[in-house]
Short mmCIF file of C-alpha atoms in Angstrom, two decimals:
data_model
loop_
_atom_site.label_atom_id
_atom_site.label_comp_id
_atom_site.label_asym_id
_atom_site.label_seq_id
_atom_site.Cartn_x
_atom_site.Cartn_y
_atom_site.Cartn_z
CA UNK A 157 91.63 127.48 76.12
CA UNK A 158 91.42 124.58 77.85
CA UNK A 159 94.72 122.33 77.64
CA UNK A 160 93.22 119.42 80.04
CA UNK A 161 94.41 116.31 78.14
CA UNK A 162 91.65 113.60 76.78
CA UNK A 163 93.65 110.69 76.23
CA UNK A 164 94.80 108.80 79.47
CA UNK A 165 96.76 105.43 80.19
CA UNK A 166 94.48 105.33 83.38
CA UNK A 167 91.02 107.50 83.99
CA UNK A 168 89.95 107.24 87.77
CA UNK A 169 86.41 108.26 88.37
CA UNK A 170 86.09 109.55 92.08
CA UNK A 171 88.75 111.77 93.76
CA UNK A 172 88.54 110.82 97.20
CA UNK A 173 91.17 109.28 99.34
CA UNK A 174 91.51 106.04 97.62
CA UNK A 175 91.33 107.49 94.07
CA UNK A 176 93.65 109.93 94.77
CA UNK A 177 96.28 107.65 96.56
CA UNK A 178 95.87 105.73 93.41
CA UNK A 179 96.73 108.53 91.13
CA UNK A 180 99.83 109.53 93.42
CA UNK A 181 100.75 105.89 93.65
CA UNK A 182 101.03 105.39 89.93
CA UNK A 183 102.95 108.88 89.35
CA UNK A 184 105.32 107.37 92.40
CA UNK A 185 105.84 104.31 90.55
CA UNK A 186 106.85 105.71 87.25
CA UNK A 187 103.72 106.24 85.15
CA UNK A 188 103.51 109.63 83.16
CA UNK A 189 101.65 111.73 85.31
CA UNK A 190 100.09 113.44 82.48
CA UNK A 191 98.77 109.92 81.26
CA UNK A 192 96.69 109.71 84.54
CA UNK A 193 93.24 111.34 85.12
CA UNK A 194 90.89 112.12 87.93
CA UNK A 195 87.47 112.82 87.47
CA UNK A 196 85.72 114.21 90.44
CA UNK A 197 81.99 115.44 90.91
CA UNK A 198 82.55 117.37 94.04
CA UNK A 199 84.44 120.44 94.20
CA UNK A 200 87.85 120.29 96.38
CA UNK A 201 86.41 122.80 98.49
CA UNK A 202 83.51 120.95 99.61
CA UNK A 203 85.75 117.73 100.44
CA UNK A 204 88.15 119.78 102.23
CA UNK A 205 85.47 121.03 104.89
CA UNK A 206 84.02 117.51 105.32
CA UNK A 207 83.95 116.87 109.18
CA UNK A 208 83.92 113.38 109.45
CA UNK A 209 86.62 111.39 111.02
CA UNK A 210 88.51 108.48 109.54
CA UNK A 211 90.65 105.39 111.29
CA UNK A 212 93.82 105.23 109.56
CA UNK A 213 95.77 101.77 110.10
CA UNK A 214 99.47 101.68 110.66
CA UNK A 215 99.89 100.09 107.16
CA UNK A 216 97.80 103.09 105.46
CA UNK A 217 100.19 105.60 107.27
CA UNK A 218 103.07 103.78 105.64
CA UNK A 219 101.43 103.99 102.19
CA UNK A 220 100.76 107.87 102.71
CA UNK A 221 104.16 108.42 103.74
CA UNK A 222 105.70 106.87 100.56
CA UNK A 223 103.45 109.53 98.15
CA UNK A 224 104.12 112.68 100.54
CA UNK A 225 100.90 112.70 102.09
CA UNK A 226 102.11 111.93 105.78
CA UNK A 227 102.33 113.55 108.12
CA UNK A 228 98.83 115.19 108.65
CA UNK A 229 96.82 116.48 111.64
CA UNK A 230 95.94 113.08 113.61
CA UNK A 231 95.50 111.21 116.94
CA UNK A 232 97.40 108.10 117.29
CA UNK A 233 95.81 105.21 118.53
CA UNK A 234 98.02 103.13 121.07
CA UNK A 235 95.59 100.70 122.43
CA UNK A 236 92.15 99.16 121.29
CA UNK A 237 89.75 97.89 124.19
CA UNK A 238 87.00 95.70 122.82
CA UNK A 239 84.19 94.78 124.96
CA UNK A 240 80.37 93.55 125.10
CA UNK A 241 77.98 95.42 126.90
CA UNK A 242 76.53 93.49 129.96
CA UNK A 243 78.31 90.26 129.17
CA UNK A 244 81.67 89.07 130.71
CA UNK A 245 84.68 89.55 128.81
CA UNK A 246 86.93 91.99 127.01
CA UNK A 247 89.89 92.25 125.19
CA UNK A 248 93.13 94.76 124.87
CA UNK A 249 95.17 95.19 121.95
CA UNK A 250 98.33 97.35 122.61
CA UNK A 251 100.88 98.90 120.34
CA UNK A 252 103.79 97.33 122.53
CA UNK A 253 103.01 94.09 121.53
CA UNK A 254 103.88 95.05 117.92
CA UNK A 255 106.84 97.07 118.27
CA UNK A 256 105.03 100.05 116.37
CA UNK A 257 104.61 103.45 117.61
CA UNK A 258 100.79 103.18 117.04
CA UNK A 259 98.20 100.60 116.16
CA UNK A 260 96.62 103.60 113.91
CA UNK A 261 95.58 107.08 113.79
CA UNK A 262 92.41 108.95 113.82
CA UNK A 263 92.35 112.02 111.31
CA UNK A 264 89.70 114.35 109.68
CA UNK A 265 88.46 113.40 106.33
CA UNK A 266 89.16 116.83 105.09
CA UNK A 267 92.88 116.77 106.68
CA UNK A 268 93.45 113.32 104.51
CA UNK A 269 91.97 114.95 101.31
CA UNK A 270 93.89 118.03 101.62
CA UNK A 271 97.34 115.78 101.98
CA UNK A 272 96.34 113.74 99.08
CA UNK A 273 95.31 116.40 96.84
CA UNK A 274 98.50 118.13 97.42
CA UNK A 275 100.34 115.19 96.50
CA UNK A 276 98.27 114.68 93.47
CA UNK A 277 99.37 118.53 92.41
CA UNK A 278 102.94 117.60 93.15
CA UNK A 279 103.06 114.74 90.62
CA UNK A 280 101.37 116.54 87.82
CA UNK A 281 98.06 114.65 87.81
CA UNK A 282 95.22 115.87 85.62
CA UNK A 283 92.37 116.48 87.70
CA UNK A 284 88.82 117.60 86.32
CA UNK A 285 86.37 118.79 88.96
CA UNK A 286 83.63 119.20 89.77
CA UNK A 287 82.82 116.84 86.55
CA UNK A 288 80.71 113.89 86.38
CA UNK A 289 81.00 110.79 83.97
CA UNK A 290 77.62 110.72 82.29
CA UNK A 291 78.58 107.51 80.58
CA UNK A 292 81.16 105.12 79.21
CA UNK A 293 81.76 102.76 76.27
CA UNK A 294 84.18 99.79 76.35
CA UNK A 295 85.95 99.31 73.24
CA UNK A 296 88.59 96.17 72.37
CA UNK A 297 91.66 98.55 73.34
CA UNK A 298 90.06 101.61 75.32
CA UNK A 299 87.12 103.04 77.08
CA UNK A 300 85.25 106.35 75.95
CA UNK A 301 84.00 108.53 78.59
CA UNK A 302 81.55 111.21 78.08
CA UNK A 303 81.49 113.96 80.67
CA UNK A 304 78.49 115.74 81.79
CA UNK A 305 79.59 118.97 79.86
CA UNK A 306 79.85 116.86 76.85
CA UNK A 307 83.66 116.39 76.48
CA UNK A 308 84.96 113.21 75.46
CA UNK A 309 87.95 111.47 77.16
CA UNK A 310 89.67 107.93 76.23
CA UNK A 311 91.53 105.75 78.63
CA UNK A 312 93.29 102.36 78.26
CA UNK A 313 92.01 101.54 81.88
CA UNK A 314 89.36 102.97 83.83
CA UNK A 315 88.93 102.79 87.46
CA UNK A 316 85.62 103.38 89.34
CA UNK A 317 86.77 104.79 93.01
CA UNK A 318 83.54 106.82 93.78
CA UNK A 319 81.40 104.90 96.05
CA UNK A 320 79.28 107.02 98.26
CA UNK A 321 76.97 105.54 100.82
CA UNK A 322 75.35 102.28 100.76
CA UNK A 323 71.58 104.15 100.88
CA UNK A 324 72.79 105.53 97.65
CA UNK A 325 74.17 102.77 95.63
CA UNK A 326 72.83 100.24 93.21
CA UNK A 327 72.80 96.93 94.38
CA UNK A 328 76.10 94.51 93.68
CA UNK A 329 76.28 90.65 93.54
CA UNK A 330 76.55 90.23 97.21
CA UNK A 331 74.31 93.00 99.54
CA UNK A 332 72.84 93.20 102.46
CA UNK A 333 70.65 95.82 104.75
CA UNK A 334 72.41 95.53 108.29
CA UNK A 335 69.10 97.35 109.45
CA UNK A 336 71.46 99.98 111.13
CA UNK A 337 72.30 103.57 111.04
CA UNK A 338 75.61 104.93 112.18
CA UNK A 339 75.05 107.87 114.18
CA UNK A 340 78.40 110.11 113.89
CA UNK A 341 79.54 113.08 116.21
CA UNK A 342 82.39 114.25 118.55
CA UNK A 343 82.12 113.94 122.00
CA UNK A 344 84.04 115.00 125.20
CA UNK A 345 84.36 112.84 128.54
CA UNK A 346 85.16 113.87 131.70
CA UNK A 347 87.94 110.84 132.39
CA UNK A 348 89.59 110.81 128.89
CA UNK A 349 92.29 107.99 128.57
CA UNK A 350 94.89 109.10 125.99
CA UNK A 351 95.34 107.17 122.76
CA UNK A 352 92.86 104.49 123.77
CA UNK A 353 90.55 103.59 121.27
CA UNK A 354 86.85 101.87 122.53
CA UNK A 355 84.80 98.96 120.55
CA UNK A 356 81.92 98.45 122.32
CA UNK A 357 79.22 96.01 121.31
CA UNK A 358 75.75 96.69 122.23
CA UNK A 359 72.51 94.91 121.43
CA UNK A 360 71.82 97.21 118.69
CA UNK A 361 75.25 97.33 117.21
CA UNK A 362 79.04 98.54 117.66
CA UNK A 363 79.55 101.75 119.49
CA UNK A 364 83.29 103.09 118.64
CA UNK A 365 85.00 105.74 120.58
CA UNK A 366 87.98 106.82 118.69
CA UNK A 367 90.75 109.40 120.39
CA UNK A 368 90.75 112.67 118.57
CA UNK A 369 92.17 115.58 120.40
CA UNK A 370 91.01 119.01 118.85
CA UNK A 371 90.90 122.66 119.20
CA UNK A 372 87.23 122.40 119.51
CA UNK A 373 87.83 120.36 123.06
CA UNK A 374 85.83 117.22 121.93
CA UNK A 375 88.42 114.24 122.44
CA UNK A 376 86.59 111.36 120.62
CA UNK A 377 85.16 110.64 117.25
CA UNK A 378 82.12 108.91 117.86
CA UNK A 379 80.36 106.08 115.46
CA UNK A 380 77.22 104.69 117.15
CA UNK A 381 75.22 101.85 115.26
CA UNK A 382 72.05 101.71 116.18
CA UNK A 383 68.57 100.67 114.51
CA UNK A 384 67.24 103.44 112.09
CA UNK A 385 64.16 104.39 114.18
CA UNK A 386 66.46 105.12 117.20
CA UNK A 387 68.97 106.85 115.14
CA UNK A 388 66.49 109.20 114.25
CA UNK A 389 65.20 109.67 118.05
CA UNK A 390 68.75 110.34 118.74
CA UNK A 391 69.12 112.81 116.18
CA UNK A 392 66.14 114.48 117.63
CA UNK A 393 67.20 114.88 121.07
CA UNK A 394 68.95 118.05 122.72
CA UNK A 395 72.52 117.67 123.38
CA UNK A 396 71.99 117.01 127.05
CA UNK A 397 69.72 113.95 126.52
CA UNK A 398 71.67 112.62 123.54
CA UNK A 399 74.74 112.39 125.92
CA UNK A 400 72.76 110.70 128.79
CA UNK A 401 71.97 108.02 126.15
CA UNK A 402 75.26 107.85 125.28
CA UNK A 403 76.65 107.47 128.72
CA UNK A 404 74.17 104.77 129.34
CA UNK A 405 74.99 102.55 126.15
CA UNK A 406 78.97 103.16 126.78
CA UNK A 407 79.30 102.61 130.59
CA UNK A 408 81.87 104.66 132.77
CA UNK A 409 84.90 103.59 131.35
CA UNK A 410 85.72 107.28 130.33
CA UNK A 411 83.59 109.06 133.03
CA UNK A 412 80.73 111.19 132.13
CA UNK A 413 79.98 112.29 128.74
CA UNK A 414 79.90 116.05 128.77
CA UNK A 415 79.88 117.46 125.15
CA UNK A 416 78.93 117.19 121.71
CA UNK A 417 78.99 118.30 118.34
CA UNK A 418 76.12 118.36 115.96
CA UNK A 419 75.13 114.65 114.82
CA UNK A 420 74.90 112.98 111.44
CA UNK A 421 73.95 109.64 110.36
CA UNK A 422 74.08 107.74 107.43
CA UNK A 423 72.74 103.72 106.69
CA UNK A 424 74.67 100.74 106.86
CA UNK A 425 75.05 98.00 104.50
CA UNK A 426 77.25 95.38 102.90
CA UNK A 427 77.68 95.98 98.98
CA UNK A 428 80.23 93.89 97.32
CA UNK A 429 81.68 91.93 94.79
CA UNK A 430 81.26 94.42 91.79
CA UNK A 431 81.35 93.67 88.22
CA UNK A 432 84.43 93.66 86.44
CA UNK A 433 85.37 93.85 82.42
CA UNK A 434 88.65 93.60 80.51
CA UNK A 435 89.41 97.38 80.99
CA UNK A 436 87.43 98.71 83.93
CA UNK A 437 87.58 98.03 87.79
CA UNK A 438 86.38 99.29 90.99
CA UNK A 439 88.49 99.61 93.94
CA UNK A 440 87.86 101.00 97.60
CA UNK A 441 84.06 101.72 98.60
CA UNK A 442 82.86 101.33 94.86
CA UNK A 443 84.10 97.90 95.13
CA UNK A 444 83.09 96.97 98.44
CA UNK A 445 81.13 99.10 101.11
CA UNK A 446 81.30 97.63 104.58
CA UNK A 447 80.12 97.88 108.11
CA UNK A 448 82.14 100.46 110.15
CA UNK A 449 83.16 97.72 112.75
CA UNK A 450 86.60 97.59 113.35
CA UNK A 451 87.22 100.45 110.90
CA UNK A 452 88.65 98.63 108.01
CA UNK A 453 86.59 100.18 104.98
CA UNK A 454 89.23 102.91 103.86
CA UNK A 455 92.34 100.87 104.81
CA UNK A 456 91.05 98.04 102.85
CA UNK A 457 90.60 100.80 99.72
CA UNK A 458 93.97 102.17 100.26
CA UNK A 459 95.33 98.28 99.95
CA UNK A 460 93.31 98.17 96.79
CA UNK A 461 95.01 101.39 95.13
CA UNK A 462 98.72 100.13 96.27
CA UNK A 463 98.22 96.73 94.24
CA UNK A 464 96.71 98.17 91.49
CA UNK A 465 99.16 100.97 90.89
CA UNK A 466 101.93 98.10 91.23
CA UNK A 467 100.38 96.16 88.64
CA UNK A 468 99.23 99.25 86.32
CA UNK A 469 102.68 100.80 86.26
CA UNK A 470 104.61 97.85 86.14
CA UNK A 471 103.71 97.89 81.85
CA UNK A 472 101.80 100.76 81.21
CA UNK A 473 100.92 100.11 77.64
CA UNK A 474 97.19 99.52 76.47
CA UNK A 475 97.83 95.97 75.76
CA UNK A 476 98.83 95.37 79.18
CA UNK A 477 95.56 96.86 80.71
CA UNK A 478 93.42 93.40 80.68
CA UNK A 479 96.36 91.06 82.30
CA UNK A 480 97.18 93.80 84.85
CA UNK A 481 93.41 94.05 85.84
CA UNK A 482 93.22 89.94 85.71
CA UNK A 483 96.24 90.03 88.05
CA UNK A 484 94.77 92.38 90.48
CA UNK A 485 91.50 90.80 90.94
CA UNK A 486 93.48 87.32 91.70
CA UNK A 487 95.97 88.85 94.29
CA UNK A 488 93.32 90.93 95.93
CA UNK A 489 90.69 88.40 96.40
CA UNK A 490 91.73 86.67 99.52
CA UNK A 491 92.27 89.86 101.54
CA UNK A 492 88.89 91.47 100.30
CA UNK A 493 87.12 88.47 101.03
CA UNK A 494 88.46 88.06 104.89
CA UNK A 495 87.77 91.47 105.71
CA UNK A 496 84.15 91.47 103.97
CA UNK A 497 83.34 88.00 105.87
CA UNK A 498 85.01 89.20 109.46
CA UNK A 499 83.28 92.32 109.54
CA UNK A 500 79.97 90.87 108.05
CA UNK A 501 80.17 88.05 110.62
CA UNK A 502 80.82 90.87 113.74
CA UNK A 503 78.16 93.07 112.63
CA UNK A 504 75.57 90.36 112.58
CA UNK A 505 76.68 88.24 115.61
CA UNK A 506 77.18 91.02 118.28
CA UNK A 507 73.94 92.85 117.03
CA UNK A 508 71.56 90.10 118.17
CA UNK A 509 70.23 89.14 121.76
CA UNK A 510 70.04 85.25 122.76
CA UNK A 511 72.00 82.77 124.58
CA UNK A 512 74.85 83.11 122.54
CA UNK A 513 76.00 86.63 123.79
CA UNK A 514 77.41 85.16 126.65
CA UNK A 515 79.84 82.86 124.65
CA UNK A 516 80.47 85.94 122.56
CA UNK A 517 81.52 87.95 125.51
CA UNK A 518 83.56 84.91 126.73
CA UNK A 519 85.42 84.75 123.40
CA UNK A 520 86.81 88.24 123.80
CA UNK A 521 88.04 87.35 127.50
CA UNK A 522 89.44 84.13 125.90
CA UNK A 523 90.97 86.51 123.17
CA UNK A 524 92.67 88.80 125.77
CA UNK A 525 94.61 85.44 127.40
CA UNK A 526 95.71 83.78 124.22
CA UNK A 527 98.68 85.88 122.91
CA UNK A 528 98.71 84.47 119.37
CA UNK A 529 95.22 85.24 118.56
CA UNK A 530 95.38 88.71 119.75
CA UNK A 531 98.56 89.61 117.98
CA UNK A 532 97.06 88.00 114.55
CA UNK A 533 94.16 90.41 115.16
CA UNK A 534 96.29 93.27 115.78
CA UNK A 535 98.41 92.44 112.60
CA UNK A 536 95.26 92.21 110.58
CA UNK A 537 93.73 95.50 111.95
CA UNK A 538 97.17 97.00 110.98
CA UNK A 539 98.27 95.71 107.61
CA UNK A 540 95.39 93.49 106.59
CA UNK A 541 96.16 90.00 105.10
CA UNK A 542 99.76 89.68 103.88
#
């Protein structure tokens, strides 16, 4: 006999990191966990084996600690080195300037999902998976959800937290195709620098090397943003030729590129400003899909979850739902807008050739000598707008 509840105060569609963080935070803040529902289209085992690497800010670590999802296997980032290929200028952000043990951390997606799933299970959150929401109807005092197995759920508030990648999404009110593809791999080098992350801007897009030690011997998580046709060519190369091209693009700061995992790729675009209603709201990647430059997408989504949990748990009644969602939209507007504008501007500005590139390189050099600006950038990367 199925004993899964069908009546919820909050139903969360999408049990990825942001959706599960919201569920665990709601329970942590006092909401009855039996009134929180998670619906996800994927089996948990699929997510647990996801090999992608993710960048977690120091602020995200603090959130994960609160809900018992930290520590998890990760590599600390002590420094971030930012440079422009072929141009003068670079900047270095260091943890010592901020008095923290790390600016951020690099972890495997599957490890983060495991930690959050355990936190939700301890809290007693009802989880339905694999299960897809086939449709929903919003009424005056609730939202009716229909699942693909025919079951019906009802919730006072529905949170969309299932984003997907840019190429699979419906267009939102603000959308832009960067005509870039991210090539993802784990690579090893002959002269790694412990705990230092690199953001290298090339003529095609940013190239990030994030420190990540592991049993497989690979030391860096690579996110290489290139034109779609170049991405296809890179995927088709054997390992030796791929590493040679990567070394040419990145330079010799880490010595030679000597090993790589299998590569995957996904298209990049901006898709933001989703629609909302009195009883439905989108958070995380479902609300704003960003370019991966500066690694802010997941961290922005976790800040969404933290604010929404606080507002919904403050007065967990059906009548309070619309007021909480209205307050959420107002409170999150500035942080969301700032991150969208900064990542969009960086993705566009550094990926085009022209006389302005020398000025962009010079700006990195000036940033490195002007401590207040560099510290402000570091604070933003760790915590977002506060």
